[in-house]
Coordinates of C-alpha atoms in Angstrom, one line a residue:
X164 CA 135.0 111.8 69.4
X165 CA 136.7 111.2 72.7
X166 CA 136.5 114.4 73.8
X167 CA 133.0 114.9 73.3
X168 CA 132.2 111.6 75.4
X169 CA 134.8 112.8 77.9
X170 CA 132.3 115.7 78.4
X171 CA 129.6 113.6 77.8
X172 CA 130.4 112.1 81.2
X173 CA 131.3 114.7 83.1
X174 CA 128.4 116.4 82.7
X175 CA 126.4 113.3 83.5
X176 CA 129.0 113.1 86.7
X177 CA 128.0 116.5 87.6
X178 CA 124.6 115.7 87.4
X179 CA 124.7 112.7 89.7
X180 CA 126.7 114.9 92.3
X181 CA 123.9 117.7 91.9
X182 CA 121.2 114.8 92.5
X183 CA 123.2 114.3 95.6
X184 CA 123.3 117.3 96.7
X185 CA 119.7 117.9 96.2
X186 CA 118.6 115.5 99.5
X187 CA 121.0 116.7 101.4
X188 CA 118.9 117.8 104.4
X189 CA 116.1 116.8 103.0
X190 CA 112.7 118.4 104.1
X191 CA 109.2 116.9 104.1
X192 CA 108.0 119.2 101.1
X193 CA 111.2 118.0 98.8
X194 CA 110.4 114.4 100.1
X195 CA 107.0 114.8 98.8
X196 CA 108.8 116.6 95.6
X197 CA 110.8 113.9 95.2
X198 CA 108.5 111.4 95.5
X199 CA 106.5 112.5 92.5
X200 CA 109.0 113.3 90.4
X201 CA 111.2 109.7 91.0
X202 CA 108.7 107.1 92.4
X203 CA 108.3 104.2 89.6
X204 CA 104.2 103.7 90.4
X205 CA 103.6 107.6 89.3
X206 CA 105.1 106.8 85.5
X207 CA 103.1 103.5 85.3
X208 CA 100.1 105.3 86.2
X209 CA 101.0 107.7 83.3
X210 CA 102.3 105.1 80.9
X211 CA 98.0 104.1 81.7
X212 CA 96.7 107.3 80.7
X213 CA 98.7 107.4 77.6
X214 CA 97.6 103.7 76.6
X215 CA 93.8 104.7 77.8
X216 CA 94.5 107.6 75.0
X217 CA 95.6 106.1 72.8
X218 CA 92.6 103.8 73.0
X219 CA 90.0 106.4 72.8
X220 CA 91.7 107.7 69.5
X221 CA 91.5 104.4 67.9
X222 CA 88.1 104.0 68.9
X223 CA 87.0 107.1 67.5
X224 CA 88.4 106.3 64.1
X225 CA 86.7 102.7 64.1
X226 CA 83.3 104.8 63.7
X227 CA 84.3 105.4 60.1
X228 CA 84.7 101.3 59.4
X229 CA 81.9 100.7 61.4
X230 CA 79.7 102.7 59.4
X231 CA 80.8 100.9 56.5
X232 CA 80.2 97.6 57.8
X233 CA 76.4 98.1 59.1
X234 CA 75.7 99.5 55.0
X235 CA 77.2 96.2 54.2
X236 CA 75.0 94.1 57.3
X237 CA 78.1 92.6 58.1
X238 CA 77.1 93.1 61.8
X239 CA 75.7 91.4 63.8
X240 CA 73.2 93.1 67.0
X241 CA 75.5 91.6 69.5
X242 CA 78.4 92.8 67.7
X243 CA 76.9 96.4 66.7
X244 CA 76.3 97.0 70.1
X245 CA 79.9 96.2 71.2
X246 CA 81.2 98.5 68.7
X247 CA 78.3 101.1 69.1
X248 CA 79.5 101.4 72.6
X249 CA 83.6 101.4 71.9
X250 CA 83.6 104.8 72.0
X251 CA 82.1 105.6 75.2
X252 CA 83.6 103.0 76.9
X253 CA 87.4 104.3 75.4
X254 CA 86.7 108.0 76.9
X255 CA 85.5 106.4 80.3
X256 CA 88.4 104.2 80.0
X257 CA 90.6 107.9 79.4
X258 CA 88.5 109.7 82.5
X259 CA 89.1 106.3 84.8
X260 CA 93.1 106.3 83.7
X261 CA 93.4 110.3 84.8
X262 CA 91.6 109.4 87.6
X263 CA 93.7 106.2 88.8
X264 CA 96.8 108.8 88.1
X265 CA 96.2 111.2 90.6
X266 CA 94.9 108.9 93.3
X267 CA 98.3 107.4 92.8
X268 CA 100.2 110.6 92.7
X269 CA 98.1 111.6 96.5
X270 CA 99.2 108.0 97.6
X271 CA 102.7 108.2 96.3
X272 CA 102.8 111.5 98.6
X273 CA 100.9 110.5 101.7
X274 CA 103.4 107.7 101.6
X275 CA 106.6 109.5 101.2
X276 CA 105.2 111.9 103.8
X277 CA 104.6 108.9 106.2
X278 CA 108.1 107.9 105.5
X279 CA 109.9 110.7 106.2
X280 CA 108.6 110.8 109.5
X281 CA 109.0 108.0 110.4
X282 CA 113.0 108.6 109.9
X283 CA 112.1 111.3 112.0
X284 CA 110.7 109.3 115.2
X285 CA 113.1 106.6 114.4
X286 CA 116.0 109.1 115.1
X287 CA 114.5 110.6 118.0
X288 CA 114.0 107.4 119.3
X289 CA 117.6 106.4 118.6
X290 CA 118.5 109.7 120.8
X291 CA 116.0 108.8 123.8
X292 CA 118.7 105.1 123.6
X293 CA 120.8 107.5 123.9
X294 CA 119.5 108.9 127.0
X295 CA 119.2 105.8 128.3
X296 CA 122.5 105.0 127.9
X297 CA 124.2 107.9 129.8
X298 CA 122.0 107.6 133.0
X299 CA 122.9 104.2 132.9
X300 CA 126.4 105.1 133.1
X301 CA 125.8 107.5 135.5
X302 CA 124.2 104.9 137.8
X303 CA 127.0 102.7 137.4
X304 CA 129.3 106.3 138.5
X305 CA 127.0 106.4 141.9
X306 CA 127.1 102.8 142.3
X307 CA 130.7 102.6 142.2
X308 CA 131.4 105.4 144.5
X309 CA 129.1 103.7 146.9
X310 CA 130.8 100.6 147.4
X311 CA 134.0 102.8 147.4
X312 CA 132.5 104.1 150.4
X313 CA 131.5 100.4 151.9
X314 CA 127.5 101.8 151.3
X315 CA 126.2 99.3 149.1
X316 CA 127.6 95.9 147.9
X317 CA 130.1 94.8 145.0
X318 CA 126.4 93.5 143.2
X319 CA 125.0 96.8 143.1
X320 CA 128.1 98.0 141.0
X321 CA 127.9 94.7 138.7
X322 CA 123.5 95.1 138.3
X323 CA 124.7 98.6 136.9
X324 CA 126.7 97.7 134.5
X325 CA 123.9 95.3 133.1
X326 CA 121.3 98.1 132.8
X327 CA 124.5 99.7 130.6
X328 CA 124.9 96.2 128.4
X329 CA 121.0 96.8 127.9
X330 CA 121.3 100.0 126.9
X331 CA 124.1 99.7 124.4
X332 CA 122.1 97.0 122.9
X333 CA 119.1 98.9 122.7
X334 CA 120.7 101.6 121.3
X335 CA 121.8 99.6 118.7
X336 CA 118.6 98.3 117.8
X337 CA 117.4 101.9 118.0
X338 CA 120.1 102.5 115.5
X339 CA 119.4 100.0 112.6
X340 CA 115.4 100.8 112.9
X341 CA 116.7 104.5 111.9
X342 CA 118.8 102.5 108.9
X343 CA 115.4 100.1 107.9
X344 CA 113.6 104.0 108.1
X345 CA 115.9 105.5 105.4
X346 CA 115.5 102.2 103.2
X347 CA 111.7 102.7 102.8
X348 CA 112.1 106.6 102.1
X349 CA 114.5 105.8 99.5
X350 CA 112.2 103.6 98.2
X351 CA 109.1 105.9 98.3
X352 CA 111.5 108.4 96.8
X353 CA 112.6 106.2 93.4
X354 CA 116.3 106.2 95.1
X355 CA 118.9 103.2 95.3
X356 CA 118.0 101.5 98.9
X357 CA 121.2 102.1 100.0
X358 CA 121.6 106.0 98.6
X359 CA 123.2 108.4 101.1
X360 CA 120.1 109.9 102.9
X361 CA 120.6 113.1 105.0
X362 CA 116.9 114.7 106.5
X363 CA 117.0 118.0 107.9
X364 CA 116.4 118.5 111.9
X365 CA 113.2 118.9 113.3
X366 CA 112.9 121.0 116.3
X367 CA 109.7 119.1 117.5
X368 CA 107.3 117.0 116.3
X369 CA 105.0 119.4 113.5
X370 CA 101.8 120.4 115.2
X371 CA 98.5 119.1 113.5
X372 CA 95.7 121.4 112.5
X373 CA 92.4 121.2 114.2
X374 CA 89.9 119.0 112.0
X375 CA 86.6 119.8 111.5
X376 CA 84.4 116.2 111.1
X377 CA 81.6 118.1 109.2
X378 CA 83.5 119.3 106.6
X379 CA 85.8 116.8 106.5
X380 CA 83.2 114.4 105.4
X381 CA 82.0 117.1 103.0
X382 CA 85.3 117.5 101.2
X383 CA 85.6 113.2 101.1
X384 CA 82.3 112.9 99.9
X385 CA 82.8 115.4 97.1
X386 CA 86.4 115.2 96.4
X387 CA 87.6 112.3 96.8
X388 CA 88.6 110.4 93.1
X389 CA 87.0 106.8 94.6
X390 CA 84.3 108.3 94.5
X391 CA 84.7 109.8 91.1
X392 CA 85.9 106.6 90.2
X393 CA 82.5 104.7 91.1
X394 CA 80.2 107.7 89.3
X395 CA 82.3 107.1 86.5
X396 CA 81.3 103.5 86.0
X397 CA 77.8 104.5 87.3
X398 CA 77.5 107.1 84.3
X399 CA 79.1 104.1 81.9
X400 CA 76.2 102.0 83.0
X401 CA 73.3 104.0 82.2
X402 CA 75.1 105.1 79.1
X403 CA 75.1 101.5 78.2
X404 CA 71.3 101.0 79.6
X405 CA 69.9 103.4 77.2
X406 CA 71.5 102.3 74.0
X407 CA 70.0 98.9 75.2
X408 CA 66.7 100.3 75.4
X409 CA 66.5 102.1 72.3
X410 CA 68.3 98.8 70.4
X411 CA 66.6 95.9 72.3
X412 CA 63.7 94.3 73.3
X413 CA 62.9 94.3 77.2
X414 CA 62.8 90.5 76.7
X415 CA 66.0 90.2 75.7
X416 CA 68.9 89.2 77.8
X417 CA 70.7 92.2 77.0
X418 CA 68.2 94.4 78.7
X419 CA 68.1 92.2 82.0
X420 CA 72.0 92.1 81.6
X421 CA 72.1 96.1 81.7
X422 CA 70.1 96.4 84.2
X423 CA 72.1 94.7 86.9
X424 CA 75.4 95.9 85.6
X425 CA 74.0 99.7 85.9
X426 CA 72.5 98.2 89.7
X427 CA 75.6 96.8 90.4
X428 CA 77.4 100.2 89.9
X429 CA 75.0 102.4 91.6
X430 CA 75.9 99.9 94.8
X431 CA 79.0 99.8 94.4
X432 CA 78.9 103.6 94.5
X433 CA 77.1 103.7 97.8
X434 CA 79.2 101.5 99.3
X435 CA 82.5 103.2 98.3
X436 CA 80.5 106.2 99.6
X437 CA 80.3 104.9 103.0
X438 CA 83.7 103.3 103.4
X439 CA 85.1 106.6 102.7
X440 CA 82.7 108.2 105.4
X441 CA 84.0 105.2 107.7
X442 CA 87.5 106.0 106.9
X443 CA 87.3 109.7 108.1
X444 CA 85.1 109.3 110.9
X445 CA 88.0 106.7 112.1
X446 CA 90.5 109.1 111.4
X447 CA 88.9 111.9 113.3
X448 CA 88.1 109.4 116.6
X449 CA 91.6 108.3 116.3
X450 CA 92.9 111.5 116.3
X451 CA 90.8 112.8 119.6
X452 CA 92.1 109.9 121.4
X453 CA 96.3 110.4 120.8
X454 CA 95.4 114.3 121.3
X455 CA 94.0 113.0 124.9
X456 CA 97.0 110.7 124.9
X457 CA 100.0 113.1 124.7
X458 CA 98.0 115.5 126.7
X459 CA 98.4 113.0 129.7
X460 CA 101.8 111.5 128.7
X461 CA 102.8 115.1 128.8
X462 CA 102.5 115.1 132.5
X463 CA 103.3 111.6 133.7
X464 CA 106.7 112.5 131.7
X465 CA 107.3 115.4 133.9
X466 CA 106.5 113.0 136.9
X467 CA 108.8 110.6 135.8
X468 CA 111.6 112.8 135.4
X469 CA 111.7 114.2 138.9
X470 CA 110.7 110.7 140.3
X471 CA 114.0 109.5 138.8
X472 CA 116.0 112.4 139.6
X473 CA 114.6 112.1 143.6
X474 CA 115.5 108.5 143.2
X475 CA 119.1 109.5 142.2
X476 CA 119.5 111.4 145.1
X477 CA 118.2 109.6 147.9
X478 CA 120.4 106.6 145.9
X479 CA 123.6 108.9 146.6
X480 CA 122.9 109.5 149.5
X481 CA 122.4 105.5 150.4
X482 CA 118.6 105.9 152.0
X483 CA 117.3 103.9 149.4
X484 CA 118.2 100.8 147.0
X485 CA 119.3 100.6 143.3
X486 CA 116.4 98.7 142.6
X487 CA 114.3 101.9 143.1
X488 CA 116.4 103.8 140.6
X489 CA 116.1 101.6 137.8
X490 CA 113.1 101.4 138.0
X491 CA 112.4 104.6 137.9
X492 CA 114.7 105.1 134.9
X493 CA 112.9 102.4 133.3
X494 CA 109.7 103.9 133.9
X495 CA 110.9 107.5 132.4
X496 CA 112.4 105.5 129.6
X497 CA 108.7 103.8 129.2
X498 CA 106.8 107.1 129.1
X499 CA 109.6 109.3 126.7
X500 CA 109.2 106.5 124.4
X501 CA 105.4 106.3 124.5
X502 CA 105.1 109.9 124.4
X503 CA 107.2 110.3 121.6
X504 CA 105.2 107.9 119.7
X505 CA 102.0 109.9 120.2
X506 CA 103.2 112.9 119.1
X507 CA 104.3 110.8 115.6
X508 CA 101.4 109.1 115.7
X509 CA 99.2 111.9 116.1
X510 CA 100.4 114.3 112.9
X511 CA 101.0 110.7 111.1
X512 CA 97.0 110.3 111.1
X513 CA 96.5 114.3 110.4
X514 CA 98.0 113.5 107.1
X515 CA 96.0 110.7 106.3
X516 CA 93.1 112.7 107.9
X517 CA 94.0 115.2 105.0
X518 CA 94.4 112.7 102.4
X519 CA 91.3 110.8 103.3
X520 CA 89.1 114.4 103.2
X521 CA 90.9 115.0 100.0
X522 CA 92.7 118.1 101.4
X523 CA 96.7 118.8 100.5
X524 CA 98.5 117.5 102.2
X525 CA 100.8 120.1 104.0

């Protein structure tokens, strides 16, 4: 008996260690994997389904005692109706529950997608701190040598070695947002918060692909589950209308009742319609805009760096003040970081371009 629990837990030992292994370098397809196989909100969209199946099974068998209770008029209209409907109701209920499941699944995705990326520009960001840091050191290297040389004053040295206190704390602070990163992919990703996380390199920021607006909106408008969703309850409706017109008076209640329930679906589908429509023609603006963006932070970056590296020289060669090369390092600093942001930024919203046009996400 010992021995078998013995290798009862090593093999469950081995199997953590494997699990381990498997994010090691972790890539945005097998944090997408992941994410769908491990995150929590997938299985309570399933545990749904299987209830909403469950349902419709029950409800088809109730036709049977239902049958038996109208021979016996132990209905009542209002009740028969109820019941007459169970059935329909259970297999939108079924269609609904699939539905919410993989709307779900394409959020769970998008999200873990989102995530990983942003551990991405986190740690690139941590690295332009970096930067920072070591031309802050390097002006406190030409500032010292300076005075050495009785070219600048004892405050240039000391106003140096504040720009390097600023950078080591903002290298720190570029350093836990990297940390707060990995804590929301382990999250998306069903993991322990504080789980080892190791994400492969990226050489550069991904490229996106070139939306079209045209058929973007044509793939939302047919695709997309909100949408199925709405017709869903819009079919339910009418379903539900023409019992009540072959069972009921048009002066009953019932009949007025239907009729603004099946009104109230048809404008609720419009509307989701045209939030969706507003959603990818926001998207595709959006994108435009940071494309123009990095486009010109592309070049002020290149002016920056050569501004700061003139300023370095004319600073060593004392025909110009400290003042003018921190700011200039300030400035680059400015423009790296903005520029680096845009480029996130940018394939951030492709993905939710895709996921909003009901494309996969890639």
């Amino acid at each position: 008996m010992k021995t078998r629990m013995t290798v009862t837990l090593i093999i469950l030992l081995l199997a953590g260690v494997t699990a381990a292994v498997a994010v090691e370098n972790l890539t945005l397809q097998q944090a997408s994997q992941l994410a769908v196989e491990q995150n929590p909100a997938i299985r309570q969209s399933e545990i749904n389904v299987e209830r909403a199946e469950r349902a419709s099974e029950q409800a088809d068998e109730s036709e049977t005692i239902l049958d038996r209770l109208r021979e016996e008029g132990l209905l009542t209209p209002d009740v028969e109706q109820l019941l007459d409907l169970l059935p329909a109701q259970a297999e939108q209920g079924e269609k609904m529950a699939r539905l919410a499941r993989d709307l779900v699944r394409n959020q769970v995705i998008l999200e873990a997608r989102q995530n990983y990326l942003e551990v991405q520009k986190a740690r690139e960001n941590k690295n332009l701190a970096k930067q920072n840091l070591q031309r802050a050191e390097e002006m406190v290297r030409l500032a010292t040598v300076s005075y050495n040389h009785g070219m600048t004053p004892r405050s240039d040295v000391l106003g140096a070695e504040a720009q390097v206190a600023a950078a080591q704390a903002a290298l720190l602070a570029a350093e836990n947002q990297v940390e707060l990163a990995a804590l929301e992919l382990n999250n998306t990703l069903g993991r322990r918060l504080d789980a080892s996380l190791s994400v492969a390199e990226l050489q550069s920021v991904p490229k996106p692909g070139r939306p079209n607006l045209e058929s973007g909106l044509s793939s939302a408008l047919k695709k997309r589950i909100e949408i199925e969703q709405a017709k869903g309850e819009v079919e339910l409706q009418e379903t539900q209308l023409e019992y009540v017109q072959e069972n009921f008076s048009e002066e009953d209640a019932v009949h007025r009742q239907a009729e603004l329930d099946l009104e109230e679906a048809r404008l609720n589908l419009e509307i989701t319609k045209k939030n969706v429509e507003l959603q990818v023609r926001q998207l595709y603006s959006g994108m435009e805009v940071l494309k123009k963006q990095e486009q010109a932070l592309e070049k002020s970056v290149k002016a920056a760096e050569e501004s700061y590296r003139l300023a370095c020289l004319r600073y060593e060669a004392g025909v110009t003040t400290q003042m003018e090369v921190t700011g200039a390092q300030t400035t680059l600093l400015e423009l790296e970081t903005q520029l680096l942001h845009v480029r996130y930024d940018r394939y951030l919203m492709y993905q939710q371009w895709l996921f909003a046009t009901a494309r996969d996400l890639d």
